[in-house]
PDB file of C-alpha atoms in Angstrom:
ATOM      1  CA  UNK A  10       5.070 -17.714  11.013  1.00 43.00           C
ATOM      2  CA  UNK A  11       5.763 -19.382   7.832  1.00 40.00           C
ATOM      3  CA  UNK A  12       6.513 -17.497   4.477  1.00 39.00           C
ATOM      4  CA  UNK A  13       3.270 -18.578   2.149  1.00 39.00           C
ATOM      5  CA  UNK A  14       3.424 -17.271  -1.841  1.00 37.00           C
ATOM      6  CA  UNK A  15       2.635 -13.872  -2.669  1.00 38.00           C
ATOM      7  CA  UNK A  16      -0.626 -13.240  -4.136  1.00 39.00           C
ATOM      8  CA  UNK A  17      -1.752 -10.043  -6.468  1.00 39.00           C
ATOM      9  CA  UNK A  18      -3.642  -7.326  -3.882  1.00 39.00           C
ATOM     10  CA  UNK A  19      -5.239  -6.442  -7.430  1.00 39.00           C
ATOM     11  CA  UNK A  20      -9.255  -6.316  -6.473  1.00 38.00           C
ATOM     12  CA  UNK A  21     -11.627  -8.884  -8.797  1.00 39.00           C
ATOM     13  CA  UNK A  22     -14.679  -7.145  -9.346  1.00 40.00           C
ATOM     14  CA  UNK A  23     -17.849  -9.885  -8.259  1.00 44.00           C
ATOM     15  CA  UNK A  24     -15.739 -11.924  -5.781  1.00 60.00           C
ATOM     16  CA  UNK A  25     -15.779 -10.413  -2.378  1.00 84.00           C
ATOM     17  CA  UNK A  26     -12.122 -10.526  -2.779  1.00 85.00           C
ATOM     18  CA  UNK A  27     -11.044  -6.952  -2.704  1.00 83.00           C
ATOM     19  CA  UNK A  28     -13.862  -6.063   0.479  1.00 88.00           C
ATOM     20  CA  UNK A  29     -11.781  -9.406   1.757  1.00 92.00           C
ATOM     21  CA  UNK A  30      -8.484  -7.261   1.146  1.00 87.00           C
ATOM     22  CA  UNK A  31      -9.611  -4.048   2.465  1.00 84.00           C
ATOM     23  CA  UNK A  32     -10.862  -5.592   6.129  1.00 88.00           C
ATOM     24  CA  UNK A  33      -7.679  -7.563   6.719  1.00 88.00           C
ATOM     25  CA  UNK A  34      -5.604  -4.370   5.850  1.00 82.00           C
ATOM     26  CA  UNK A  35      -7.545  -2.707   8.430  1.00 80.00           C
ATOM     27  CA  UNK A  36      -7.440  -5.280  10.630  1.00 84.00           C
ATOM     28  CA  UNK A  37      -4.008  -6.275  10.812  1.00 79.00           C
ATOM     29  CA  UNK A  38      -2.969  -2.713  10.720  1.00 71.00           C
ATOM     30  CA  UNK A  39      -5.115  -1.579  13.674  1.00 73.00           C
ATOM     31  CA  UNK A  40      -4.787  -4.604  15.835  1.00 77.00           C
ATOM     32  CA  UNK A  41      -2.344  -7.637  16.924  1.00 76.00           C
ATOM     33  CA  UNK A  42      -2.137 -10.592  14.716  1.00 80.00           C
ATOM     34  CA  UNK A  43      -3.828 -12.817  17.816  1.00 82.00           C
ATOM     35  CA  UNK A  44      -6.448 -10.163  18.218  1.00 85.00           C
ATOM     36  CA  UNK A  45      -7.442 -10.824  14.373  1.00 88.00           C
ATOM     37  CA  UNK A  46     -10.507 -13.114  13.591  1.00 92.00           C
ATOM     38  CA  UNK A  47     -11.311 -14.301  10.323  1.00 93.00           C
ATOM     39  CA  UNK A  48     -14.852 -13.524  11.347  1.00 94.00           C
ATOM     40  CA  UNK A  49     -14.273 -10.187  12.352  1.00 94.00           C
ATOM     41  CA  UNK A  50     -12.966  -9.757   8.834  1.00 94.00           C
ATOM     42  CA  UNK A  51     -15.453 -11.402   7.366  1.00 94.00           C
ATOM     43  CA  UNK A  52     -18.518  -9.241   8.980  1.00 94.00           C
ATOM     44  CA  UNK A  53     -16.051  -6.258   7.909  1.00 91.00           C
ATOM     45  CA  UNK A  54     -16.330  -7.507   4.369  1.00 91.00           C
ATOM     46  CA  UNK A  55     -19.683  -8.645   4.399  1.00 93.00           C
ATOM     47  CA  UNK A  56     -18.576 -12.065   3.482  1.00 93.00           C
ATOM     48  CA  UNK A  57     -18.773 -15.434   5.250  1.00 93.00           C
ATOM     49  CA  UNK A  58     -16.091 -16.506   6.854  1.00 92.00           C
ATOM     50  CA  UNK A  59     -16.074 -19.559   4.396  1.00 92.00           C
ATOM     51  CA  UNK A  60     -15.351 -17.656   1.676  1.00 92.00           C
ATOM     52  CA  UNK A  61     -12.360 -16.269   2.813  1.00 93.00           C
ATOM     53  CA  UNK A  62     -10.762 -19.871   3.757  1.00 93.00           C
ATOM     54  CA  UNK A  63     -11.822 -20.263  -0.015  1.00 92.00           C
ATOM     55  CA  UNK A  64     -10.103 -17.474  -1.442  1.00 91.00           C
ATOM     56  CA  UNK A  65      -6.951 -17.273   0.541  1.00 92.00           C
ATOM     57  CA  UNK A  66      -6.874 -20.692   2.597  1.00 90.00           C
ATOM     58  CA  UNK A  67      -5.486 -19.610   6.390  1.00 91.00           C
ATOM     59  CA  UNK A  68      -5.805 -16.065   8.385  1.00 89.00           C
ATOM     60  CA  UNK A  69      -1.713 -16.369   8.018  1.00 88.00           C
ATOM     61  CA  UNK A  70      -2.075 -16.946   4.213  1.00 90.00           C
ATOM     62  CA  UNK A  71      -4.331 -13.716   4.324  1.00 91.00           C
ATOM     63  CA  UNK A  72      -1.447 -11.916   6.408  1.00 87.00           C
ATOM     64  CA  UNK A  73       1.168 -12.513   4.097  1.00 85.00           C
ATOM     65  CA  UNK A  74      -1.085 -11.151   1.194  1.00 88.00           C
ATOM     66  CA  UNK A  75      -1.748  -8.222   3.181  1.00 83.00           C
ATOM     67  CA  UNK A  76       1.596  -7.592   4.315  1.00 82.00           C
ATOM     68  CA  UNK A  77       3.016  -8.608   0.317  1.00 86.00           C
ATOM     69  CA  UNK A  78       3.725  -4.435  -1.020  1.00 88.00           C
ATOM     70  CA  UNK A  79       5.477  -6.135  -4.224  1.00 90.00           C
ATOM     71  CA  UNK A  80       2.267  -6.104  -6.525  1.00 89.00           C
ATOM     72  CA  UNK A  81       1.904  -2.336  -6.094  1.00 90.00           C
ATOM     73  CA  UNK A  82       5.497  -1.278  -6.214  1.00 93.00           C
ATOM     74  CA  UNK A  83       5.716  -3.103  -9.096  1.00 94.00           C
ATOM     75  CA  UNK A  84       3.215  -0.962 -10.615  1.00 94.00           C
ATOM     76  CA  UNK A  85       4.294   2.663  -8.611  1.00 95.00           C
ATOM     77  CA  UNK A  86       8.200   1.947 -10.373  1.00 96.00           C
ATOM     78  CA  UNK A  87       6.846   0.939 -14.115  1.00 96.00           C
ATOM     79  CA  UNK A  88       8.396   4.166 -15.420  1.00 96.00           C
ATOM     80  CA  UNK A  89      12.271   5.484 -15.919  1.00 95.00           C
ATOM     81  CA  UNK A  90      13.454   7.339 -13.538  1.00 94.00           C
ATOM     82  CA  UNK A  91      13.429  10.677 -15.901  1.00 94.00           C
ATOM     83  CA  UNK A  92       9.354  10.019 -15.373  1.00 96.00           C
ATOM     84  CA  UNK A  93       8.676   8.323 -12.210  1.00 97.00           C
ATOM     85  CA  UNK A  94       7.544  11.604 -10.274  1.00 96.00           C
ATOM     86  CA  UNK A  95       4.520  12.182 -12.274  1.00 97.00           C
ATOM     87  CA  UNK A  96       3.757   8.357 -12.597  1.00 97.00           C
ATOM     88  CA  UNK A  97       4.045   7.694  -8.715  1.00 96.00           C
ATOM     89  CA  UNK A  98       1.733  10.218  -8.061  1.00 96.00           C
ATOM     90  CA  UNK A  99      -0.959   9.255 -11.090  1.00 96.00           C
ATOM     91  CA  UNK A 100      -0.162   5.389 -10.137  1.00 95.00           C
ATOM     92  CA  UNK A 101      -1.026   6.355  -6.483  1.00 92.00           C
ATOM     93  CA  UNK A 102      -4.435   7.832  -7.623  1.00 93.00           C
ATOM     94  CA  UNK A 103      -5.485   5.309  -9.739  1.00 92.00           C
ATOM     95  CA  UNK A 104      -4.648   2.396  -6.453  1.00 88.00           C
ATOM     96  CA  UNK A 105      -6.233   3.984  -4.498  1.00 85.00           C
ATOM     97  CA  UNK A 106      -9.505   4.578  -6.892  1.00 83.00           C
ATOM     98  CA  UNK A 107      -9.218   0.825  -7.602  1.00 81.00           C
ATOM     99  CA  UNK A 108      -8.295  -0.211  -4.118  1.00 74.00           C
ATOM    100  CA  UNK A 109     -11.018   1.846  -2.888  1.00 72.00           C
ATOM    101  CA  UNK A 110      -8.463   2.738  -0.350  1.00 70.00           C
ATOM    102  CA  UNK A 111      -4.637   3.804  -0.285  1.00 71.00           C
ATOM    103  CA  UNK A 112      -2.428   1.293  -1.608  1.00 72.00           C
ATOM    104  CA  UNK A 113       0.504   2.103   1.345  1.00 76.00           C
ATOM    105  CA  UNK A 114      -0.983   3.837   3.841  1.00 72.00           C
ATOM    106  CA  UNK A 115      -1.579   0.260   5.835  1.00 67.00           C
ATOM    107  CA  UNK A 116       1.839   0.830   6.829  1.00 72.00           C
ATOM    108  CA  UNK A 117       1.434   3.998   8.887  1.00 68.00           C
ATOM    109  CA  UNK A 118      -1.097   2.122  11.019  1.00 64.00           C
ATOM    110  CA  UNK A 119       1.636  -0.874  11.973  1.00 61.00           C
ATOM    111  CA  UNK A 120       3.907   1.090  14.108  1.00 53.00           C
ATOM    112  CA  UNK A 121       2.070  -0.311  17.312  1.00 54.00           C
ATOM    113  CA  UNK A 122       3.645  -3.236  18.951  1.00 55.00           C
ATOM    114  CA  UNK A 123       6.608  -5.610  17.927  1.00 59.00           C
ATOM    115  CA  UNK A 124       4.649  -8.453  16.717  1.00 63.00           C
ATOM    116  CA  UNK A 125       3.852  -9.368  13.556  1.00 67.00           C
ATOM    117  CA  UNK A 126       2.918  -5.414  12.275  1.00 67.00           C
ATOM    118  CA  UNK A 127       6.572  -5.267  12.061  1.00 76.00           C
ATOM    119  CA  UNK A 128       6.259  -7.550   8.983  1.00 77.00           C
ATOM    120  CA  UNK A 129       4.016  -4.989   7.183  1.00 79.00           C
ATOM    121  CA  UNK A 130       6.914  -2.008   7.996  1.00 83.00           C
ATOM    122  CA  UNK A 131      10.001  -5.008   7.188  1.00 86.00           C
ATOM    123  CA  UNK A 132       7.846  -5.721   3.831  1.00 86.00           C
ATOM    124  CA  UNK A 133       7.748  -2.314   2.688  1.00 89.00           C
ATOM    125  CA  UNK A 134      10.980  -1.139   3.808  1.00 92.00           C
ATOM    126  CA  UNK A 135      12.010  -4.111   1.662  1.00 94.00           C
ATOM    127  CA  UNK A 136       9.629  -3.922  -1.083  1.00 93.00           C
ATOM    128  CA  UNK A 137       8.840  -0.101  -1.244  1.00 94.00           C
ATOM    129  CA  UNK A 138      11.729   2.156  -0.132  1.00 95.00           C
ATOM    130  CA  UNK A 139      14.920  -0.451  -0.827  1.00 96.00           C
ATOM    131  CA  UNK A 140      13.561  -1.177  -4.017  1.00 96.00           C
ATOM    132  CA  UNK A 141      13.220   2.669  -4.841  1.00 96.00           C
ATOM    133  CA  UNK A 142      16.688   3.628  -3.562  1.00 96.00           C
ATOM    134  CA  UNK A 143      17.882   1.206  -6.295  1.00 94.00           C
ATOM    135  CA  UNK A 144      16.716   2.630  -8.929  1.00 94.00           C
ATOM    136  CA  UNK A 145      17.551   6.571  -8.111  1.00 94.00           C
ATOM    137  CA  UNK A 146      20.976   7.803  -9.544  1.00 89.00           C
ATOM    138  CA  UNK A 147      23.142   9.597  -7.826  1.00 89.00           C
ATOM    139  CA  UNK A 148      24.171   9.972  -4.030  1.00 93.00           C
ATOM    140  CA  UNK A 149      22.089   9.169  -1.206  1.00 95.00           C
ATOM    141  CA  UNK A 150      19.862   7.425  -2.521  1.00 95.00           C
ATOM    142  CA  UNK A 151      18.834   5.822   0.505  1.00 96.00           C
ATOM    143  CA  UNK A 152      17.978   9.323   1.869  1.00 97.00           C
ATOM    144  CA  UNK A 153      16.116  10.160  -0.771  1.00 97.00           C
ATOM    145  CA  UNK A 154      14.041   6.659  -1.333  1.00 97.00           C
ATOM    146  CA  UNK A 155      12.883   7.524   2.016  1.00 96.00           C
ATOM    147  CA  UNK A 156      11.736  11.436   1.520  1.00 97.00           C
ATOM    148  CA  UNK A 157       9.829   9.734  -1.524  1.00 97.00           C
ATOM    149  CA  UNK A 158       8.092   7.102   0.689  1.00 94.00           C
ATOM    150  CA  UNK A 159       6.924   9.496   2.932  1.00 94.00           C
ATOM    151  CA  UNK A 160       5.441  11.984   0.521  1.00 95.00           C
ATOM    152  CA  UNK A 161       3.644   9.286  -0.940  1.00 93.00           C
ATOM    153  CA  UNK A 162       1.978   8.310   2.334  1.00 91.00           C
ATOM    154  CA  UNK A 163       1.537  12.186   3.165  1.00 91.00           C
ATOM    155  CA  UNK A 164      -0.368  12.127  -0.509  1.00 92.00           C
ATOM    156  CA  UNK A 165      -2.302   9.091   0.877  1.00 89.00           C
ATOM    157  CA  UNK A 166      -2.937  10.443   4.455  1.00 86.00           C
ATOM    158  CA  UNK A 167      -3.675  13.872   2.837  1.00 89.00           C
ATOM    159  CA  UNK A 168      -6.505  12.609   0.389  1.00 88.00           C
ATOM    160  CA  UNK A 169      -7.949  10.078   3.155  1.00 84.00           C
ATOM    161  CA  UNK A 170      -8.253  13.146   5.795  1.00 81.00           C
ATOM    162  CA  UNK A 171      -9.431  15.423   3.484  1.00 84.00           C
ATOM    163  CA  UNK A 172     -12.203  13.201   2.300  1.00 76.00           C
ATOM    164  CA  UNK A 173     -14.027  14.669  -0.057  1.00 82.00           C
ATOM    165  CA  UNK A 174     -12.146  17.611  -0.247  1.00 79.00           C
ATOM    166  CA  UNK A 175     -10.678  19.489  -3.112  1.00 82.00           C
ATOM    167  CA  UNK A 176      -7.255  16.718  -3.787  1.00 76.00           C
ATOM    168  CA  UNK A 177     -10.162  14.049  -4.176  1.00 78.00           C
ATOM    169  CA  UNK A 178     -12.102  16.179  -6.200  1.00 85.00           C
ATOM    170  CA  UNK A 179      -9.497  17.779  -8.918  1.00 91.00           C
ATOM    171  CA  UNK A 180      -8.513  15.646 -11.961  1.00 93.00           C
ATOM    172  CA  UNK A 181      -5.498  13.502 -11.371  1.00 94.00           C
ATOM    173  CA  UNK A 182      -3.393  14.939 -13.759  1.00 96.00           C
ATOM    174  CA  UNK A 183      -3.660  18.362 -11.938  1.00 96.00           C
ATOM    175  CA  UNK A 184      -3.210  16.507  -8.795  1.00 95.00           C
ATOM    176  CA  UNK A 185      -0.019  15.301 -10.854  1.00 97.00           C
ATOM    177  CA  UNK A 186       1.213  18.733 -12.080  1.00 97.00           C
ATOM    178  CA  UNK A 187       1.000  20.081  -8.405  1.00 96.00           C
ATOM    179  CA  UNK A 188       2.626  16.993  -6.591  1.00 96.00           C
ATOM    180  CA  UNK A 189       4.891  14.959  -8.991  1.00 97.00           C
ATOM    181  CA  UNK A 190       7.823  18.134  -9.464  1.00 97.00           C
ATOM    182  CA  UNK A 191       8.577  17.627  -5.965  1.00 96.00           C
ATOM    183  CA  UNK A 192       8.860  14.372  -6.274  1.00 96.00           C
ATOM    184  CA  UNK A 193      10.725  14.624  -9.265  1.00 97.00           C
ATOM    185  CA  UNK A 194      13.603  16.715  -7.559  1.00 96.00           C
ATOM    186  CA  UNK A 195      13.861  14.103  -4.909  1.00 96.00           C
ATOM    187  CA  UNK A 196      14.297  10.932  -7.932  1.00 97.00           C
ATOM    188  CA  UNK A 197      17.019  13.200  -9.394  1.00 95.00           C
ATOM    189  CA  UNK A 198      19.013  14.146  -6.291  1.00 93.00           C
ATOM    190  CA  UNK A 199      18.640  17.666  -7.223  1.00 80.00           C
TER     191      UNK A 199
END
């Protein structure tokens, strides 16, 4: 497979774009790249399949936007580090409210087969947890990026299983008061 350019997983409200988004994460999380059909995503979507050869050109150009984690990392590690518990965790709720579906969670469904799932675990190793471990101070940061990464998908998987139970239900910023200190202790390698 060929590298094509990143595009923003940000949904556009009106377009079919982010039901696009949300079928081909499924998708190419659940199933082999071969086993994909743009049609199968498209009936997912409820969307032709000529609108998504409009919007993203190839089922490999769709991939690589699936498998691109840069767009929300970019927003999950807007804060200094002496803030980024609290903001990871109110960043996560606000994805996924917008996503209509975790932002990272995708991941947890690649580790199937070696084919090209490993791309979407290589991407946000890459993107997510190496990018993280650079910005923590102190020792093992590598470690810690890592601890992080996972609480964030056990937020994720937590709130998806426990649909529409009481993490859904409370306001985020209590969500945030429970969650982020955790968190917090991990970015500063206390």
């Amino acid at each position: 497979m060929t590298s094509a350019p990143a595009e923003s997983t940000a949904p556009e409200q009106g377009t079919g774009r982010d039901a696009i988004l949300r079928a081909a994460r499924r998708a190419f999380a659940l199933r082999a790249y071969a086993e994909v059909t743009m049609r199968g995503i498209a009936a997912d979507a409820g969307v032709s399949p000529s609108l998504i050869v409009k919007r993203f050109g190839s089922k490999e150009q769709l991939f690589h936007t699936v498998a691109d984690f840069q767009p929300v990392a970019d927003e999950l590690f807007a804060a200094p580090p002496a803030e980024l518990g609290r903001h990871l965790v109110l960043t996560m709720l606000r994805l996924r409210d917008e996503f209509r579906g975790d932002p990272l969670l995708r991941v947890v469904f690649s580790l199937g087969r070696d084919d090209e799932r490993t791309l979407l675990r290589d991407r946000f190793r890459e993107q997510v947890t190496a990018r993280l471990s650079g910005l923590l101070p102190g020792p093992d940061g590598e470690l810690r990026a890592e601890l992080i990464a996972g609480q964030l998908l056990g937020l994720g998987a937590t709130l998806s299983l426990h649909r529409p139970g009481a993490g859904n239900l409370a306001p985020a910023e209590r969500v945030a008061d429970l969650y982020a200190p955790g968190l917090q202790r991990l970015i500063d390698g206390d």
